[in-house]
Amino acid sequence: GQSLEQPSEVTAVEGAIVQINCTYQTSGFYGLSWYQQHDGGAPTFLSYNALDGLEETGRFSSFLSRSDSYGYLLLQELQMKDSASYFCAVRGSGNTPLVFGKGTRLSVIA
Amino acid sequence: NAGVTQTPKFQVLKTGQSMTLQCAQDMNHNSMYWYRQDPGMGLRLIYYSASEGTTDKGEVPNGYNVSRLNKREFSLRLESAAPSQTSVYFCASSEGVARTDTQYFGPGTRLTVL
């Protein structure tokens, strides 16, 4: 099976940089994904890493180290609208669906 | 395109009542999923359908049944609702064959069982 660990809460200041970590255990590995969910809303896809390294999309970047079973989501130039929950998710094989972590609630303060 | 739609948006049931949550997608996706979300528990998979005609149990299937009616529609049924089933229910869909398995979520159904 698969399991994921991520911090439950993170607080950061507007304009700063924050990193949300995710460690995983899985029997196979098809990549690490990140999803964002605002309060009262639905999760939406942010990024996907299949290979080691950093993927950048605007203010958001995602990193993966397969040898360490570790990844992180990096949010730069934080804005109040970035306050949300962030979920990492892994897929163990092509025949199994995503497994989500319990989520990290990010609070951006002025 | 509407993406993934769910009905109803809100529902209150009494213990023992039954109901069906409806989900439809217009993206021609192969795979569809039902999740429940409880505070501090993240998204837990109830059932999924990897392709039309197949369904499989997820992490928390007890008390639920599903039907993949056609490629577009995937319903979730609670036969005898219990207070422990009070939750937010999300339906999602994905192409199913891509390595990313990017999932697109519906707006959710907020269910309260009294």
PDB file of N, CA, C and O in Angstrom, chain A residues 32-85:
ATOM      1  N   LEU A  32       4.571  11.982  -8.001  1.00  0.00           N
ATOM      2  CA  LEU A  32       4.017  12.728  -6.866  1.00  0.00           C
ATOM      3  C   LEU A  32       3.253  13.934  -7.399  1.00  0.00           C
ATOM      4  O   LEU A  32       3.778  14.693  -8.206  1.00  0.00           O
ATOM      5  N   SER A  33       2.015  14.067  -6.949  1.00  0.00           N
ATOM      6  CA  SER A  33       1.164  15.186  -7.385  1.00  0.00           C
ATOM      7  C   SER A  33       0.828  16.078  -6.201  1.00  0.00           C
ATOM      8  O   SER A  33       0.880  15.647  -5.046  1.00  0.00           O
ATOM      9  N   TRP A  34       0.454  17.310  -6.513  1.00  0.00           N
ATOM     10  CA  TRP A  34       0.002  18.265  -5.507  1.00  0.00           C
ATOM     11  C   TRP A  34      -1.331  18.860  -5.931  1.00  0.00           C
ATOM     12  O   TRP A  34      -1.523  19.189  -7.112  1.00  0.00           O
ATOM     13  N   TYR A  35      -2.224  18.999  -4.932  1.00  0.00           N
ATOM     14  CA  TYR A  35      -3.531  19.576  -5.159  1.00  0.00           C
ATOM     15  C   TYR A  35      -3.756  20.684  -4.134  1.00  0.00           C
ATOM     16  O   TYR A  35      -3.279  20.619  -3.003  1.00  0.00           O
ATOM     17  N   GLN A  36      -4.536  21.687  -4.542  1.00  0.00           N
ATOM     18  CA  GLN A  36      -4.887  22.807  -3.675  1.00  0.00           C
ATOM     19  C   GLN A  36      -6.392  22.790  -3.429  1.00  0.00           C
ATOM     20  O   GLN A  36      -7.167  22.482  -4.339  1.00  0.00           O
ATOM     21  N   GLN A  37      -6.792  23.103  -2.209  1.00  0.00           N
ATOM     22  CA  GLN A  37      -8.216  23.173  -1.894  1.00  0.00           C
ATOM     23  C   GLN A  37      -8.487  24.361  -0.991  1.00  0.00           C
ATOM     24  O   GLN A  37      -8.019  24.409   0.147  1.00  0.00           O
ATOM     25  N   HIS A  38      -9.281  25.305  -1.487  1.00  0.00           N
ATOM     26  CA  HIS A  38      -9.726  26.414  -0.658  1.00  0.00           C
ATOM     27  C   HIS A  38     -10.916  25.970   0.176  1.00  0.00           C
ATOM     28  O   HIS A  38     -11.650  25.048  -0.199  1.00  0.00           O
ATOM     29  N   ASP A  39     -11.096  26.633   1.323  1.00  0.00           N
ATOM     30  CA  ASP A  39     -12.215  26.297   2.203  1.00  0.00           C
ATOM     31  C   ASP A  39     -13.530  26.341   1.436  1.00  0.00           C
ATOM     32  O   ASP A  39     -13.840  27.327   0.762  1.00  0.00           O
ATOM     33  N   GLY A  40     -14.295  25.264   1.561  1.00  0.00           N
ATOM     34  CA  GLY A  40     -15.597  25.187   0.911  1.00  0.00           C
ATOM     35  C   GLY A  40     -15.539  24.832  -0.559  1.00  0.00           C
ATOM     36  O   GLY A  40     -16.582  24.712  -1.198  1.00  0.00           O
ATOM     37  N   GLY A  41     -14.327  24.657  -1.089  1.00  0.00           N
ATOM     38  CA  GLY A  41     -14.185  24.369  -2.507  1.00  0.00           C
ATOM     39  C   GLY A  41     -13.738  22.939  -2.773  1.00  0.00           C
ATOM     40  O   GLY A  41     -13.620  22.127  -1.850  1.00  0.00           O
ATOM     41  N   ALA A  42     -13.501  22.658  -4.028  1.00  0.00           N
ATOM     42  CA  ALA A  42     -13.054  21.334  -4.441  1.00  0.00           C
ATOM     43  C   ALA A  42     -11.543  21.344  -4.657  1.00  0.00           C
ATOM     44  O   ALA A  42     -10.961  22.387  -4.976  1.00  0.00           O
ATOM     45  N   PRO A  43     -10.878  20.213  -4.483  1.00  0.00           N
ATOM     46  CA  PRO A  43      -9.445  20.146  -4.789  1.00  0.00           C
ATOM     47  C   PRO A  43      -9.201  20.409  -6.273  1.00  0.00           C
ATOM     48  O   PRO A  43      -9.970  19.988  -7.130  1.00  0.00           O
ATOM     49  N   THR A  44      -8.091  21.103  -6.554  1.00  0.00           N
ATOM     50  CA  THR A  44      -7.687  21.346  -7.942  1.00  0.00           C
ATOM     51  C   THR A  44      -6.212  20.984  -8.101  1.00  0.00           C
ATOM     52  O   THR A  44      -5.410  21.209  -7.196  1.00  0.00           O
ATOM     53  N   PHE A  45      -5.875  20.446  -9.239  1.00  0.00           N
ATOM     54  CA  PHE A  45      -4.519  19.984  -9.538  1.00  0.00           C
ATOM     55  C   PHE A  45      -3.551  21.154  -9.641  1.00  0.00           C
ATOM     56  O   PHE A  45      -3.860  22.182 -10.256  1.00  0.00           O
ATOM     57  N   LEU A  46      -2.365  20.993  -9.018  1.00  0.00           N
ATOM     58  CA  LEU A  46      -1.336  22.017  -9.102  1.00  0.00           C
ATOM     59  C   LEU A  46      -0.128  21.568  -9.918  1.00  0.00           C
ATOM     60  O   LEU A  46       0.344  22.293 -10.789  1.00  0.00           O
ATOM     61  N   SER A  47       0.405  20.375  -9.574  1.00  0.00           N
ATOM     62  CA  SER A  47       1.647  19.980 -10.227  1.00  0.00           C
ATOM     63  C   SER A  47       1.850  18.480 -10.120  1.00  0.00           C
ATOM     64  O   SER A  47       1.203  17.804  -9.316  1.00  0.00           O
ATOM     65  N   TYR A  48       2.814  17.999 -10.934  1.00  0.00           N
ATOM     66  CA  TYR A  48       3.130  16.577 -10.969  1.00  0.00           C
ATOM     67  C   TYR A  48       4.620  16.414 -11.228  1.00  0.00           C
ATOM     68  O   TYR A  48       5.173  17.085 -12.110  1.00  0.00           O
ATOM     69  N   ASN A  49       5.268  15.548 -10.451  1.00  0.00           N
ATOM     70  CA  ASN A  49       6.671  15.209 -10.658  1.00  0.00           C
ATOM     71  C   ASN A  49       6.807  13.703 -10.822  1.00  0.00           C
ATOM     72  O   ASN A  49       6.391  12.949  -9.938  1.00  0.00           O
ATOM     73  N   ALA A  50       7.371  13.299 -11.933  1.00  0.00           N
ATOM     74  CA  ALA A  50       7.672  11.886 -12.131  1.00  0.00           C
ATOM     75  C   ALA A  50       9.171  11.629 -11.957  1.00  0.00           C
ATOM     76  O   ALA A  50       9.577  10.542 -11.547  1.00  0.00           O
ATOM     77  N   LEU A  51       9.982  12.631 -12.273  1.00  0.00           N
ATOM     78  CA  LEU A  51      11.432  12.495 -12.203  1.00  0.00           C
ATOM     79  C   LEU A  51      12.010  13.414 -11.133  1.00  0.00           C
ATOM     80  O   LEU A  51      11.379  14.400 -10.744  1.00  0.00           O
ATOM     81  N   ASP A  52      13.195  13.095 -10.675  1.00  0.00           N
ATOM     82  CA  ASP A  52      13.865  13.923  -9.672  1.00  0.00           C
ATOM     83  C   ASP A  52      14.074  15.340 -10.198  1.00  0.00           C
ATOM     84  O   ASP A  52      14.358  15.540 -11.374  1.00  0.00           O
ATOM     85  N   GLY A  53      13.940  16.290  -9.294  1.00  0.00           N
ATOM     86  CA  GLY A  53      14.228  17.659  -9.665  1.00  0.00           C
ATOM     87  C   GLY A  53      13.069  18.586  -9.387  1.00  0.00           C
ATOM     88  O   GLY A  53      12.093  18.220  -8.739  1.00  0.00           O
ATOM     89  N   LEU A  54      13.232  19.787  -9.874  1.00  0.00           N
ATOM     90  CA  LEU A  54      12.301  20.871  -9.597  1.00  0.00           C
ATOM     91  C   LEU A  54      11.478  21.193 -10.842  1.00  0.00           C
ATOM     92  O   LEU A  54      12.014  21.334 -11.935  1.00  0.00           O
ATOM     93  N   GLU A  55      10.170  21.309 -10.645  1.00  0.00           N
ATOM     94  CA  GLU A  55       9.260  21.742 -11.701  1.00  0.00           C
ATOM     95  C   GLU A  55       8.677  23.089 -11.278  1.00  0.00           C
ATOM     96  O   GLU A  55       8.187  23.214 -10.165  1.00  0.00           O
ATOM     97  N   GLU A  56       8.748  24.077 -12.159  1.00  0.00           N
ATOM     98  CA  GLU A  56       8.280  25.419 -11.802  1.00  0.00           C
ATOM     99  C   GLU A  56       7.087  25.818 -12.647  1.00  0.00           C
ATOM    100  O   GLU A  56       7.090  25.638 -13.859  1.00  0.00           O
ATOM    101  N   THR A  57       6.075  26.359 -11.950  1.00  0.00           N
ATOM    102  CA  THR A  57       4.897  26.889 -12.637  1.00  0.00           C
ATOM    103  C   THR A  57       4.534  28.197 -11.959  1.00  0.00           C
ATOM    104  O   THR A  57       3.832  28.218 -10.952  1.00  0.00           O
ATOM    105  N   GLY A  58       5.057  29.280 -12.510  1.00  0.00           N
ATOM    106  CA  GLY A  58       4.769  30.578 -11.924  1.00  0.00           C
ATOM    107  C   GLY A  58       5.355  30.696 -10.535  1.00  0.00           C
ATOM    108  O   GLY A  58       6.525  30.413 -10.303  1.00  0.00           O
ATOM    109  N   ARG A  59       4.519  31.078  -9.573  1.00  0.00           N
ATOM    110  CA  ARG A  59       5.000  31.244  -8.188  1.00  0.00           C
ATOM    111  C   ARG A  59       5.163  29.913  -7.467  1.00  0.00           C
ATOM    112  O   ARG A  59       5.743  29.859  -6.383  1.00  0.00           O
ATOM    113  N   PHE A  60       4.632  28.851  -8.055  1.00  0.00           N
ATOM    114  CA  PHE A  60       4.669  27.543  -7.412  1.00  0.00           C
ATOM    115  C   PHE A  60       5.740  26.663  -8.054  1.00  0.00           C
ATOM    116  O   PHE A  60       5.888  26.650  -9.280  1.00  0.00           O
ATOM    117  N   SER A  61       6.451  25.921  -7.223  1.00  0.00           N
ATOM    118  CA  SER A  61       7.422  24.941  -7.698  1.00  0.00           C
ATOM    119  C   SER A  61       7.213  23.656  -6.913  1.00  0.00           C
ATOM    120  O   SER A  61       6.810  23.704  -5.751  1.00  0.00           O
ATOM    121  N   SER A  62       7.519  22.541  -7.544  1.00  0.00           N
ATOM    122  CA  SER A  62       7.430  21.264  -6.836  1.00  0.00           C
ATOM    123  C   SER A  62       8.705  20.483  -7.089  1.00  0.00           C
ATOM    124  O   SER A  62       9.231  20.480  -8.199  1.00  0.00           O
ATOM    125  N   PHE A  63       9.175  19.821  -6.033  1.00  0.00           N
ATOM    126  CA  PHE A  63      10.451  19.106  -6.077  1.00  0.00           C
ATOM    127  C   PHE A  63      10.232  17.657  -5.718  1.00  0.00           C
ATOM    128  O   PHE A  63       9.376  17.323  -4.885  1.00  0.00           O
ATOM    129  N   LEU A  64      11.023  16.774  -6.314  1.00  0.00           N
ATOM    130  CA  LEU A  64      10.946  15.347  -6.009  1.00  0.00           C
ATOM    131  C   LEU A  64      12.343  14.758  -5.898  1.00  0.00           C
ATOM    132  O   LEU A  64      13.208  15.034  -6.741  1.00  0.00           O
ATOM    133  N   SER A  65      12.527  13.922  -4.875  1.00  0.00           N
ATOM    134  CA  SER A  65      13.706  13.079  -4.751  1.00  0.00           C
ATOM    135  C   SER A  65      13.210  11.650  -4.565  1.00  0.00           C
ATOM    136  O   SER A  65      12.739  11.287  -3.477  1.00  0.00           O
ATOM    137  N   ARG A  66      13.290  10.853  -5.598  1.00  0.00           N
ATOM    138  CA  ARG A  66      12.776   9.484  -5.517  1.00  0.00           C
ATOM    139  C   ARG A  66      13.623   8.628  -4.580  1.00  0.00           C
ATOM    140  O   ARG A  66      13.101   7.750  -3.885  1.00  0.00           O
ATOM    141  N   SER A  67      14.907   8.885  -4.532  1.00  0.00           N
ATOM    142  CA  SER A  67      15.772   8.081  -3.659  1.00  0.00           C
ATOM    143  C   SER A  67      15.453   8.313  -2.186  1.00  0.00           C
ATOM    144  O   SER A  67      15.630   7.431  -1.356  1.00  0.00           O
ATOM    145  N   ASP A  68      14.957   9.513  -1.854  1.00  0.00           N
ATOM    146  CA  ASP A  68      14.602   9.839  -0.467  1.00  0.00           C
ATOM    147  C   ASP A  68      13.105   9.687  -0.210  1.00  0.00           C
ATOM    148  O   ASP A  68      12.655   9.925   0.917  1.00  0.00           O
ATOM    149  N   SER A  69      12.334   9.304  -1.214  1.00  0.00           N
ATOM    150  CA  SER A  69      10.867   9.216  -1.097  1.00  0.00           C
ATOM    151  C   SER A  69      10.318  10.503  -0.491  1.00  0.00           C
ATOM    152  O   SER A  69       9.532  10.507   0.477  1.00  0.00           O
ATOM    153  N   TYR A  70      10.695  11.609  -1.086  1.00  0.00           N
ATOM    154  CA  TYR A  70      10.435  12.926  -0.502  1.00  0.00           C
ATOM    155  C   TYR A  70      10.161  13.936  -1.602  1.00  0.00           C
ATOM    156  O   TYR A  70      10.778  13.901  -2.672  1.00  0.00           O
ATOM    157  N   GLY A  71       9.246  14.819  -1.314  1.00  0.00           N
ATOM    158  CA  GLY A  71       8.986  15.917  -2.217  1.00  0.00           C
ATOM    159  C   GLY A  71       8.528  17.132  -1.447  1.00  0.00           C
ATOM    160  O   GLY A  71       8.224  17.051  -0.240  1.00  0.00           O
ATOM    161  N   TYR A  72       8.500  18.259  -2.105  1.00  0.00           N
ATOM    162  CA  TYR A  72       7.952  19.455  -1.462  1.00  0.00           C
ATOM    163  C   TYR A  72       7.317  20.363  -2.492  1.00  0.00           C
ATOM    164  O   TYR A  72       7.626  20.318  -3.682  1.00  0.00           O
ATOM    165  N   LEU A  73       6.417  21.180  -1.989  1.00  0.00           N
ATOM    166  CA  LEU A  73       5.782  22.246  -2.762  1.00  0.00           C
ATOM    167  C   LEU A  73       6.319  23.563  -2.227  1.00  0.00           C
ATOM    168  O   LEU A  73       6.308  23.794  -1.019  1.00  0.00           O
ATOM    169  N   LEU A  74       6.811  24.400  -3.123  1.00  0.00           N
ATOM    170  CA  LEU A  74       7.374  25.687  -2.738  1.00  0.00           C
ATOM    171  C   LEU A  74       6.487  26.795  -3.294  1.00  0.00           C
ATOM    172  O   LEU A  74       6.214  26.828  -4.495  1.00  0.00           O
ATOM    173  N   LEU A  75       6.031  27.659  -2.419  1.00  0.00           N
ATOM    174  CA  LEU A  75       5.198  28.775  -2.830  1.00  0.00           C
ATOM    175  C   LEU A  75       5.968  30.073  -2.574  1.00  0.00           C
ATOM    176  O   LEU A  75       6.370  30.339  -1.438  1.00  0.00           O
ATOM    177  N   GLN A  76       6.171  30.857  -3.591  1.00  0.00           N
ATOM    178  CA  GLN A  76       6.916  32.108  -3.475  1.00  0.00           C
ATOM    179  C   GLN A  76       5.968  33.300  -3.549  1.00  0.00           C
ATOM    180  O   GLN A  76       4.835  33.181  -4.030  1.00  0.00           O
ATOM    181  N   GLU A  77       6.468  34.433  -3.035  1.00  0.00           N
ATOM    182  CA  GLU A  77       5.691  35.693  -3.078  1.00  0.00           C
ATOM    183  C   GLU A  77       4.258  35.442  -2.600  1.00  0.00           C
ATOM    184  O   GLU A  77       3.294  35.736  -3.299  1.00  0.00           O
ATOM    185  N   LEU A  78       4.164  34.867  -1.408  1.00  0.00           N
ATOM    186  CA  LEU A  78       2.869  34.455  -0.898  1.00  0.00           C
ATOM    187  C   LEU A  78       1.833  35.581  -0.934  1.00  0.00           C
ATOM    188  O   LEU A  78       2.128  36.732  -0.611  1.00  0.00           O
ATOM    189  N   GLN A  79       0.624  35.182  -1.301  1.00  0.00           N
ATOM    190  CA  GLN A  79      -0.508  36.100  -1.319  1.00  0.00           C
ATOM    191  C   GLN A  79      -1.585  35.546  -0.394  1.00  0.00           C
ATOM    192  O   GLN A  79      -1.632  34.346  -0.122  1.00  0.00           O
ATOM    193  N   MET A  80      -2.463  36.440   0.054  1.00  0.00           N
ATOM    194  CA  MET A  80      -3.526  36.006   0.961  1.00  0.00           C
ATOM    195  C   MET A  80      -4.361  34.903   0.323  1.00  0.00           C
ATOM    196  O   MET A  80      -4.827  33.984   1.005  1.00  0.00           O
ATOM    197  N   LYS A  81      -4.542  34.954  -0.985  1.00  0.00           N
ATOM    198  CA  LYS A  81      -5.371  33.955  -1.676  1.00  0.00           C
ATOM    199  C   LYS A  81      -4.732  32.566  -1.689  1.00  0.00           C
ATOM    200  O   LYS A  81      -5.386  31.594  -2.065  1.00  0.00           O
ATOM    201  N   ASP A  82      -3.453  32.474  -1.288  1.00  0.00           N
ATOM    202  CA  ASP A  82      -2.796  31.169  -1.209  1.00  0.00           C
ATOM    203  C   ASP A  82      -3.199  30.405   0.057  1.00  0.00           C
ATOM    204  O   ASP A  82      -2.851  29.229   0.208  1.00  0.00           O
ATOM    205  N   SER A  83      -3.900  31.064   0.962  1.00  0.00           N
ATOM    206  CA  SER A  83      -4.406  30.383   2.146  1.00  0.00           C
ATOM    207  C   SER A  83      -5.369  29.293   1.706  1.00  0.00           C
ATOM    208  O   SER A  83      -6.414  29.568   1.103  1.00  0.00           O
ATOM    209  N   ALA A  84      -5.003  28.062   1.990  1.00  0.00           N
ATOM    210  CA  ALA A  84      -5.757  26.908   1.495  1.00  0.00           C
ATOM    211  C   ALA A  84      -5.134  25.662   2.098  1.00  0.00           C
ATOM    212  O   ALA A  84      -4.117  25.739   2.801  1.00  0.00           O
ATOM    213  N   SER A  85      -5.723  24.519   1.800  1.00  0.00           N
ATOM    214  CA  SER A  85      -5.106  23.242   2.142  1.00  0.00           C
ATOM    215  C   SER A  85      -4.408  22.675   0.918  1.00  0.00           C
ATOM    216  O   SER A  85      -4.913  22.815  -0.206  1.00  0.00           O
TER     217      SER A  85
END
